[in-house]
Coordinates of C-alpha atoms in Angstrom, one line a residue:
Chain A
M1 CA 97.0 158.9 9.8
K2 CA 93.0 159.2 8.4
Y3 CA 90.6 161.9 9.0
L4 CA 86.9 162.2 9.0
L5 CA 85.9 165.7 8.0
L6 CA 82.1 166.4 8.7
K7 CA 79.8 169.1 7.3
H8 CA 76.6 169.3 9.2
Y9 CA 73.2 170.3 7.8
R10 CA 72.1 171.4 11.4
G11 CA 73.9 171.3 14.6
A12 CA 77.1 173.1 14.4
P13 CA 77.7 176.7 15.6
A14 CA 76.7 179.1 13.2
A15 CA 79.1 180.2 10.5
V16 CA 80.6 183.8 10.1
N17 CA 79.0 184.1 6.8
D18 CA 76.0 182.4 7.3
V19 CA 73.5 183.1 4.5
P20 CA 71.7 180.0 2.8
M21 CA 72.6 179.0 -0.4
D22 CA 69.7 179.6 -2.5
Q23 CA 70.1 183.3 -1.1
W24 CA 73.7 183.7 -3.2
T25 CA 73.7 184.7 -6.8
P26 CA 74.1 181.5 -9.4
E27 CA 77.8 182.7 -9.5
E28 CA 78.4 182.5 -6.2
V29 CA 77.1 179.0 -6.0
S30 CA 78.9 178.2 -8.7
A31 CA 82.2 179.4 -7.5
H32 CA 81.6 177.2 -4.5
M33 CA 80.9 174.2 -5.9
Q34 CA 84.0 174.5 -8.0
Y35 CA 86.2 175.5 -4.6
M36 CA 85.2 172.1 -3.3
R37 CA 85.9 170.2 -6.6
D38 CA 89.3 171.8 -6.8
F39 CA 90.2 171.0 -3.3
A40 CA 89.1 167.3 -3.9
T41 CA 91.5 167.4 -6.8
R42 CA 94.3 168.8 -5.3
L43 CA 94.3 166.3 -2.6
E44 CA 94.0 163.8 -5.1
G45 CA 97.0 164.9 -6.3
T46 CA 98.9 165.1 -3.2
G47 CA 97.7 161.5 -2.2
E48 CA 95.8 163.1 0.8
F49 CA 92.0 162.1 -0.7
V50 CA 90.4 159.1 0.3
D51 CA 86.8 159.5 -0.1
G52 CA 84.1 161.7 0.1
Q53 CA 80.1 161.9 -0.3
A54 CA 77.4 163.9 0.2
L55 CA 74.1 162.7 2.4
S56 CA 70.4 163.8 2.1
P57 CA 69.0 165.9 5.0
E58 CA 66.5 163.2 5.9
G59 CA 67.5 160.8 8.3
T60 CA 65.6 158.7 11.1
F61 CA 66.4 156.8 14.2
V62 CA 66.2 153.0 14.0
R63 CA 66.8 150.6 16.9
Y64 CA 66.2 146.8 17.5
D65 CA 63.0 146.1 19.7
G66 CA 62.7 142.4 20.0
E67 CA 61.1 140.6 16.6
G68 CA 59.0 142.3 14.4
R69 CA 59.3 146.0 12.8
P70 CA 61.9 148.0 14.4
P71 CA 60.7 151.3 15.6
V72 CA 61.5 154.3 13.5
T73 CA 61.6 157.4 14.9
D74 CA 62.6 161.0 13.8
G75 CA 65.4 161.0 16.2
P76 CA 66.1 161.7 20.1
F77 CA 67.3 165.2 19.0
A78 CA 67.6 167.5 22.1
E79 CA 67.0 170.9 20.5
T80 CA 68.3 170.9 17.1
K81 CA 67.9 167.7 14.7
D82 CA 71.7 167.4 13.9
L83 CA 72.4 165.6 10.4
I84 CA 75.9 164.9 8.8
A85 CA 75.1 166.4 5.2
G86 CA 78.4 165.1 4.0
W87 CA 82.1 164.1 4.5
M88 CA 84.9 163.6 3.2
V89 CA 88.1 161.0 4.5
I90 CA 91.5 162.5 4.2
D91 CA 95.1 160.6 4.9
V92 CA 97.2 162.9 6.3
D93 CA 100.9 162.8 7.9
S94 CA 99.8 165.1 11.1
Y95 CA 96.8 166.3 13.1
E96 CA 98.2 169.7 12.2
R97 CA 97.5 168.8 8.3
A98 CA 94.0 167.4 9.4
L99 CA 93.1 170.8 10.9
A100 CA 94.7 173.0 8.1
L101 CA 92.7 170.9 5.5
A102 CA 89.6 171.4 7.2
G103 CA 90.2 174.9 7.9
E104 CA 91.0 175.5 4.2
L105 CA 87.6 173.5 3.5
S106 CA 85.7 175.8 5.8
A107 CA 86.9 178.8 3.8
A108 CA 85.0 177.9 0.2
P109 CA 83.5 181.0 -0.7
G110 CA 79.9 181.5 0.0
A111 CA 77.6 185.0 -0.3
G112 CA 79.3 187.8 -1.6
G113 CA 82.4 186.0 -2.5
K114 CA 83.6 185.7 1.2
P115 CA 84.5 182.6 2.9
I116 CA 81.9 180.9 4.6
H117 CA 83.9 179.8 7.7
E118 CA 81.5 177.3 8.6
W119 CA 82.4 174.7 11.3
L120 CA 83.7 171.3 10.4
E121 CA 83.9 168.2 12.6
V122 CA 87.4 166.9 12.4
R123 CA 87.8 163.1 13.6
P124 CA 90.4 160.7 13.8
F125 CA 89.8 157.1 12.7
L126 CA 90.4 154.6 15.2
T127 CA 93.6 152.4 13.7
E128 CA 94.7 148.6 13.7
P129 CA 97.0 147.9 17.1
P130 CA 100.6 148.0 16.2
T131 CA 102.5 144.8 15.8
I132 CA 105.2 145.9 17.9
T133 CA 104.2 147.4 21.1
E134 CA 107.5 147.3 23.3
Chain B
M1 CA 93.3 138.9 -27.2
D2 CA 89.7 139.9 -28.2
E3 CA 87.7 141.0 -25.1
A4 CA 84.7 142.0 -27.1
L5 CA 84.4 138.8 -28.4
L6 CA 85.0 136.8 -25.3
R7 CA 82.0 139.0 -23.8
T8 CA 80.0 138.3 -26.9
L9 CA 80.6 134.4 -26.5
T10 CA 80.1 134.1 -22.6
P11 CA 76.2 133.8 -22.7
T12 CA 76.1 131.5 -25.0
V13 CA 78.5 129.2 -23.8
I14 CA 76.6 129.3 -20.3
G15 CA 73.3 128.6 -21.9
I16 CA 74.9 125.5 -23.8
L17 CA 76.3 124.3 -20.7
V18 CA 73.0 124.7 -18.7
R19 CA 71.2 123.2 -21.4
R20 CA 73.4 120.1 -21.2
G21 CA 72.4 120.0 -17.6
A22 CA 74.7 122.0 -15.6
D23 CA 72.9 124.3 -13.1
F24 CA 73.1 127.9 -13.8
A25 CA 76.0 128.7 -10.8
A26 CA 78.2 126.0 -12.0
A27 CA 77.9 126.8 -15.5
E28 CA 78.8 130.1 -14.6
D29 CA 81.8 129.3 -12.6
A30 CA 82.9 126.8 -15.3
V31 CA 82.5 129.5 -18.0
Q32 CA 84.6 131.8 -16.3
D33 CA 87.2 129.3 -15.7
A34 CA 87.3 128.7 -19.2
L35 CA 87.7 132.6 -20.3
V36 CA 90.6 132.5 -17.8
E37 CA 92.1 129.6 -19.8
A38 CA 91.2 131.5 -23.0
V39 CA 93.2 134.7 -21.9
R40 CA 96.3 132.4 -21.4
A41 CA 96.1 129.8 -24.5
W42 CA 94.9 131.9 -27.2
P43 CA 97.4 134.7 -27.9
G44 CA 100.0 132.1 -28.6
D45 CA 97.7 129.8 -30.4
P46 CA 94.2 131.3 -31.3
P47 CA 91.6 128.6 -32.0
R48 CA 89.8 128.0 -35.5
D49 CA 86.3 127.9 -33.4
P50 CA 86.2 130.0 -30.4
K51 CA 83.0 129.2 -29.4
G52 CA 83.7 125.4 -30.0
W53 CA 86.7 125.8 -28.0
L54 CA 85.1 127.4 -25.2
V55 CA 82.5 125.1 -24.7
T56 CA 84.8 122.1 -24.7
V57 CA 86.9 123.7 -22.1
A58 CA 84.2 125.0 -20.1
W59 CA 82.2 122.0 -20.1
R60 CA 85.6 120.2 -19.0
K61 CA 85.9 122.7 -16.2
F62 CA 82.7 122.0 -15.1
L63 CA 83.1 118.0 -15.0
D64 CA 86.1 118.8 -13.1
A65 CA 84.1 120.7 -10.4
V66 CA 81.2 118.1 -10.0
R67 CA 83.4 114.9 -10.2
A68 CA 84.5 113.4 -6.9
D69 CA 88.0 112.8 -8.6
A70 CA 88.3 116.3 -9.8
S71 CA 92.1 116.4 -8.7
R72 CA 93.1 113.7 -10.9
R73 CA 90.9 114.9 -13.9
H74 CA 92.8 117.9 -13.4
R75 CA 95.8 116.6 -14.0
E76 CA 94.6 114.3 -17.3
V77 CA 93.0 117.6 -18.4
R78 CA 96.7 119.3 -18.4
V79 CA 98.6 116.6 -20.1
D80 CA 95.7 116.5 -22.7
A81 CA 96.2 118.4 -25.8
E82 CA 94.6 121.5 -26.8
P83 CA 90.8 120.4 -26.7
V84 CA 89.9 119.5 -30.2
P85 CA 87.2 122.0 -31.4
G86 CA 84.2 120.2 -32.0
P87 CA 80.9 121.1 -34.0
V88 CA 78.9 123.3 -31.4
E89 CA 74.8 123.5 -32.4
G90 CA 74.0 126.7 -33.8
E91 CA 71.3 127.5 -31.5
D92 CA 71.6 130.5 -29.7
D93 CA 70.4 129.9 -25.6
T94 CA 71.5 133.7 -25.0
L95 CA 67.9 134.6 -25.1
Q96 CA 66.9 132.1 -22.2
L97 CA 69.7 133.7 -20.2
Y98 CA 68.0 137.2 -20.4
F99 CA 65.1 135.4 -19.0
L100 CA 66.6 133.6 -16.2
C101 CA 68.6 136.8 -15.4
A102 CA 65.2 138.8 -15.2
H103 CA 63.4 136.5 -12.9
P104 CA 60.7 137.5 -10.9
S105 CA 62.2 136.3 -7.3
L106 CA 65.1 138.4 -8.1
T107 CA 65.3 142.1 -6.7
P108 CA 65.7 144.7 -9.5
A109 CA 69.7 145.4 -8.0
S110 CA 70.3 141.4 -8.0
A111 CA 68.8 141.1 -11.7
V112 CA 70.7 143.7 -13.1
A113 CA 74.1 142.5 -11.6
L114 CA 73.6 139.0 -12.9
T115 CA 72.6 140.2 -16.1
L116 CA 75.6 141.9 -16.4
R117 CA 77.5 139.1 -15.3
A118 CA 75.9 136.0 -17.5
V119 CA 74.6 138.1 -20.6
G120 CA 77.1 141.0 -20.8
G121 CA 80.2 138.9 -19.8
L122 CA 81.7 141.7 -17.7
T123 CA 83.9 140.5 -14.4
T124 CA 82.5 141.2 -10.9
R125 CA 85.3 143.6 -10.6
Q126 CA 83.9 145.6 -13.5
I127 CA 80.4 145.6 -12.3
A128 CA 81.5 146.4 -8.6
E129 CA 83.5 149.2 -9.8
A130 CA 80.4 150.4 -11.9
Y131 CA 78.2 150.5 -8.9
L132 CA 80.8 151.8 -6.5
V133 CA 80.7 149.0 -4.3
P134 CA 83.5 146.7 -2.9
E135 CA 84.3 143.8 -5.3
A136 CA 83.4 140.9 -2.3
T137 CA 80.3 143.0 -2.0
M138 CA 79.5 142.6 -5.5
A139 CA 80.6 138.8 -5.8
Q140 CA 78.5 138.0 -2.7
R141 CA 75.5 139.9 -4.1
I142 CA 76.1 137.8 -7.5
S143 CA 76.1 134.4 -5.6
R144 CA 73.5 135.3 -3.9
A145 CA 71.3 135.8 -6.9
K146 CA 73.0 132.5 -8.6
R147 CA 71.5 130.7 -5.6
T148 CA 68.3 132.5 -6.0
V149 CA 67.9 131.1 -9.6
A150 CA 69.3 127.8 -9.2
E151 CA 66.0 125.8 -8.8
V152 CA 64.6 127.7 -11.8
R153 CA 63.7 125.3 -14.9
F154 CA 65.8 126.8 -17.8
D155 CA 62.9 126.1 -20.6
Q156 CA 60.4 128.2 -18.6
P157 CA 59.5 130.9 -21.0
G158 CA 59.9 134.4 -19.6
D159 CA 58.4 137.7 -19.6
V160 CA 60.0 140.1 -22.3
A161 CA 58.7 142.9 -20.4
T162 CA 61.0 141.9 -17.1
V163 CA 63.9 141.5 -19.3
L164 CA 63.2 145.0 -20.9
R165 CA 62.8 146.6 -17.0
V166 CA 66.4 145.4 -16.3
L167 CA 68.2 146.4 -19.5
Y168 CA 66.2 149.8 -18.6
L169 CA 67.7 150.0 -15.3
V170 CA 71.2 148.8 -16.4
F171 CA 70.8 151.9 -18.9
N172 CA 69.8 154.4 -16.3
E173 CA 73.0 153.4 -14.1
G174 CA 74.9 155.4 -16.6
Y175 CA 78.4 155.0 -15.9
S176 CA 81.1 155.1 -13.9
G177 CA 84.6 153.4 -13.7
D178 CA 85.9 151.6 -16.7
V179 CA 82.7 150.4 -17.7
D180 CA 80.0 152.5 -19.5
L181 CA 76.7 151.1 -18.3
A182 CA 74.5 153.0 -20.7
G183 CA 76.7 151.5 -23.4
E184 CA 76.6 148.1 -22.3
A185 CA 72.9 148.3 -22.2
I186 CA 72.3 149.3 -25.6
R187 CA 75.0 146.2 -26.9
L188 CA 72.7 144.0 -24.8
T189 CA 69.6 145.3 -26.0
R190 CA 70.5 145.6 -29.8
Q191 CA 71.6 141.5 -28.8
L192 CA 68.2 141.3 -27.6
A193 CA 66.6 142.9 -30.7
A194 CA 68.4 140.7 -33.1
A195 CA 67.4 137.5 -31.4
I196 CA 63.7 138.2 -30.9
D197 CA 61.2 140.0 -33.0
H198 CA 59.4 141.9 -30.4
E199 CA 58.0 145.7 -30.9
E200 CA 58.7 146.7 -27.3
V201 CA 62.4 145.7 -27.4
A202 CA 62.7 148.0 -30.7
G203 CA 61.1 150.5 -28.4
L204 CA 63.6 150.1 -25.5
L205 CA 66.5 149.9 -28.0
A206 CA 65.5 153.3 -29.8
L207 CA 64.7 155.2 -26.1
M208 CA 67.9 154.1 -25.2
L209 CA 69.9 155.5 -28.5
L210 CA 67.9 158.5 -28.4
H211 CA 68.6 159.3 -24.8
H212 CA 72.3 158.2 -25.8
A213 CA 72.4 160.9 -28.4
R214 CA 71.8 163.7 -26.0
R215 CA 74.4 162.8 -23.3
P216 CA 77.3 164.7 -24.5
A217 CA 75.0 167.9 -24.1
R218 CA 73.4 166.8 -20.8
T219 CA 76.3 168.0 -18.4
G220 CA 78.5 170.6 -18.6
P221 CA 82.2 170.4 -18.4
D222 CA 82.2 171.1 -14.6
G223 CA 79.7 167.9 -14.0
R224 CA 76.8 170.7 -13.7
L225 CA 73.0 169.5 -15.4
V226 CA 72.1 171.1 -18.8
P227 CA 68.6 171.0 -19.1
L228 CA 67.2 170.0 -22.3
A229 CA 66.1 173.5 -23.4
E230 CA 69.8 174.8 -22.8
Q231 CA 71.5 171.8 -24.5
D232 CA 73.8 172.8 -27.2
R233 CA 72.1 170.7 -29.8
S234 CA 75.2 170.6 -31.9
R235 CA 76.4 168.2 -29.9
W236 CA 73.9 165.8 -30.3
N237 CA 74.7 162.7 -31.7
T238 CA 72.7 163.1 -35.1
R239 CA 74.0 159.3 -36.6
L240 CA 72.3 157.8 -32.9
I241 CA 69.3 160.0 -33.3
A242 CA 68.6 158.8 -36.9
E243 CA 68.9 155.1 -36.0
G244 CA 66.7 155.7 -32.9
V245 CA 64.1 157.3 -35.0
E246 CA 64.4 154.6 -37.7
V247 CA 64.3 151.8 -35.1
L248 CA 61.1 153.3 -33.6
Q249 CA 58.9 153.9 -36.8
R250 CA 59.6 150.3 -37.6
A251 CA 58.2 149.2 -34.4
L252 CA 55.5 151.7 -34.3
A253 CA 54.6 150.5 -38.1
R254 CA 53.5 147.1 -36.5
D255 CA 50.9 148.9 -34.4
R256 CA 51.4 147.3 -31.4
L257 CA 51.7 150.2 -28.9
G258 CA 53.7 149.8 -25.5
E259 CA 55.3 152.1 -22.9
F260 CA 58.7 152.0 -24.6
Q261 CA 57.6 152.8 -27.9
A262 CA 55.6 155.5 -26.3
Q263 CA 59.0 157.0 -24.3
A264 CA 60.9 156.9 -27.2
A265 CA 58.5 158.8 -29.6
I266 CA 58.6 161.5 -26.9
A267 CA 62.5 161.4 -26.9
A268 CA 62.2 161.6 -30.7
L269 CA 60.1 164.5 -30.8
H270 CA 62.8 166.2 -28.6
A271 CA 65.6 165.1 -31.0
D272 CA 63.8 166.3 -33.9
A273 CA 63.4 169.7 -32.6
P274 CA 66.0 172.3 -34.4
A275 CA 65.7 174.3 -31.4
A276 CA 64.0 174.0 -28.0
E277 CA 61.3 176.5 -29.1
E278 CA 60.4 174.2 -32.1
T279 CA 59.1 171.3 -29.9
D280 CA 56.0 170.0 -30.9
W281 CA 54.5 170.3 -27.5
V282 CA 51.2 169.2 -28.6
Q283 CA 52.2 166.2 -30.3
I284 CA 54.4 165.3 -27.0
V285 CA 51.0 166.0 -24.9
E286 CA 49.2 163.2 -26.9
W287 CA 52.4 160.6 -26.4
Y288 CA 51.9 161.1 -22.8
D289 CA 48.4 160.9 -22.6
E290 CA 49.3 157.2 -24.4
L291 CA 52.1 156.9 -22.0
V292 CA 49.6 157.2 -19.2
R293 CA 46.8 154.9 -20.6
L294 CA 49.5 152.3 -21.0
T295 CA 51.0 152.5 -17.9
G296 CA 48.9 155.0 -15.3
S297 CA 52.3 155.7 -14.0
P298 CA 52.3 158.7 -11.6
V299 CA 55.6 159.7 -13.0
A300 CA 54.2 159.7 -16.6
R301 CA 51.5 162.1 -15.3
L302 CA 53.9 164.4 -13.6
N303 CA 56.0 164.8 -17.2
R304 CA 52.6 165.3 -18.9
A305 CA 51.9 167.9 -16.7
V306 CA 55.1 169.8 -17.6
A307 CA 54.4 169.2 -21.3
V308 CA 50.7 170.5 -21.1
G309 CA 52.5 173.9 -19.5
E310 CA 54.4 174.1 -22.4
A311 CA 51.9 173.3 -24.8
D312 CA 48.9 175.3 -23.5
G313 CA 50.4 177.4 -21.3
A314 CA 51.8 177.1 -17.6
R315 CA 48.2 177.6 -15.9
S316 CA 47.2 174.7 -17.7
G317 CA 50.0 172.7 -16.5
L318 CA 49.7 173.8 -12.9
A319 CA 46.3 172.6 -13.2
A320 CA 46.9 169.4 -14.2
L321 CA 49.7 169.0 -11.9
A322 CA 47.0 170.2 -8.7
T323 CA 45.4 166.7 -10.0
L324 CA 48.6 164.7 -8.7
D325 CA 50.0 163.5 -5.2
P326 CA 52.6 166.4 -3.8
A327 CA 54.7 163.5 -2.7
L328 CA 55.7 162.5 -5.9
P329 CA 59.1 162.7 -6.6
R330 CA 60.4 165.9 -8.5
Y331 CA 56.6 167.2 -8.1
T332 CA 58.0 170.3 -6.2
A333 CA 60.8 170.9 -8.8
V334 CA 58.0 170.9 -11.8
A335 CA 56.0 173.1 -9.3
A336 CA 58.6 175.4 -9.1
Y337 CA 59.2 175.5 -12.6
L338 CA 55.4 175.8 -13.7
H339 CA 55.2 178.6 -11.3
E340 CA 58.0 180.5 -13.1
R341 CA 56.8 180.0 -16.3
D342 CA 53.6 181.6 -14.9
G343 CA 55.3 184.7 -13.3
D344 CA 55.3 183.8 -9.8
V345 CA 59.0 184.5 -9.1
V346 CA 58.5 184.5 -5.2
T347 CA 56.6 181.1 -5.2
A348 CA 59.1 179.4 -7.7
A349 CA 62.4 180.5 -5.7
R350 CA 60.7 178.9 -2.4
L351 CA 59.6 175.8 -4.0
Y352 CA 63.1 175.6 -6.0
A353 CA 64.9 175.7 -2.7
E354 CA 62.3 173.3 -0.8
A355 CA 62.9 170.9 -4.1
A356 CA 66.6 171.0 -3.8
R357 CA 66.4 170.1 -0.1
S358 CA 64.5 166.6 -1.5
A359 CA 66.7 166.0 -4.4
A360 CA 68.0 162.4 -4.8
S361 CA 71.3 163.5 -6.4
L362 CA 73.9 165.6 -6.1
A363 CA 73.6 167.1 -9.6
E364 CA 70.0 167.7 -9.2
R365 CA 70.7 169.4 -6.1
D366 CA 73.0 171.6 -7.1
H367 CA 71.0 172.5 -10.4
L368 CA 67.8 173.6 -8.2
T369 CA 70.1 175.6 -5.7
R370 CA 71.3 177.4 -8.8
Q371 CA 67.5 178.0 -10.0
A372 CA 66.7 179.2 -6.6
A373 CA 69.7 181.4 -6.2
R374 CA 69.0 182.7 -9.6
L375 CA 65.4 183.7 -9.0
N376 CA 66.2 185.1 -5.6
A377 CA 68.9 187.2 -7.2
R378 CA 66.1 188.9 -9.4
L379 CA 63.8 189.7 -6.6
S380 CA 66.7 191.5 -4.3
R381 CA 67.6 193.7 -7.5

């Protein structure tokens, strides 16, 4: 079962340990990055890691508008511009395992070396229809 | 099986087929087929003249493909004995392939992919892996590029500058997967430098060698960026530096300065300093002046502002920066650095955090975030 773990720049509920990263100490920043790397490496080891990427904070909305240049806007965001900061795709045996891993990722250390407790979005991938349905 | 030999022969053989009248895409396909055959046949029965063998087989593959009676022909070929290695012209057509692959009708990304495939002899899979895209995607990109240049006449003289730009792009892609693109770019540029006598080819080769020499020290064990001033200079490759400097000096002696020679001269001055504080910033500023004169490039002006900050003090650097467009990539990071050097830690911390938000690579973003964190930690103490 594949799941997408989404980290948001904005739009998710506030983390418990909600201090912007540039207000951490350099050691805390390094510890956080090391935690993320170790997490991915460990999941590669268990065969549960599929892919992961970080995204730039800048995004725009585009749509088809007839021939010519498509219109581009800063987004139809209601109150806060909700943008994906990055994602990781995992392939795990159960929904419970996906939740457990997302929880673990959310516990990455932040300011004061304490877990950030940030919110991550967990979404299952749609799958192929089964060959045998009866 | 000598894979390196096959890679070196690939462009030559494609070039010969094209000159005999095959169009580029067909020649390229035929050579790939011949390479597959070589991998099968050579280990048991190595040919005396590998190039002649490849030309013979590739030409036959090409004829197979274009003749209507391809299947009959194919059967004939299979019962045919080992092709007799005939004499092959000594003239090297690789050079023309370089120009074809750097044709202005191609986008830079396509030109790079086509160069790696046709001149570098890399497989589509290797190129796809290096660019982290699916093999099918890269295969499409390469066929599109081949279709684009299909109508281009092979005997048109090309523009060396475009070829050099493509090789520079390959170098800057660095590496991932099992192909080291920086190493590959150096190999191809060496090949080009051996084929034509041009001061800017030498300039680019020198630039690549000098940067490549510092690569082991550019990142820490955890993948983080290590700024030039903090690099462990004992990890620089002195052999490559010596070669780069020599190639550069020969090029400069011809007194036909170009942008790659100027960039290489700056890299050489950095490589030459036994310690960061012994860097000859005054000379580096002079080379940036040349570079700005040659290219007018805003990026060169931005780098010049950093060098001015080192040579004449942070205030002068900030004054140079003030004349530039703040929308330039890395402008904010440079401003942060110069403000810190000027003692304005509050502004520097704010600018580093801002620069981190607009960084184009993860390693750069992490580096800038750490710089902001470092200054903010100092401020809160």
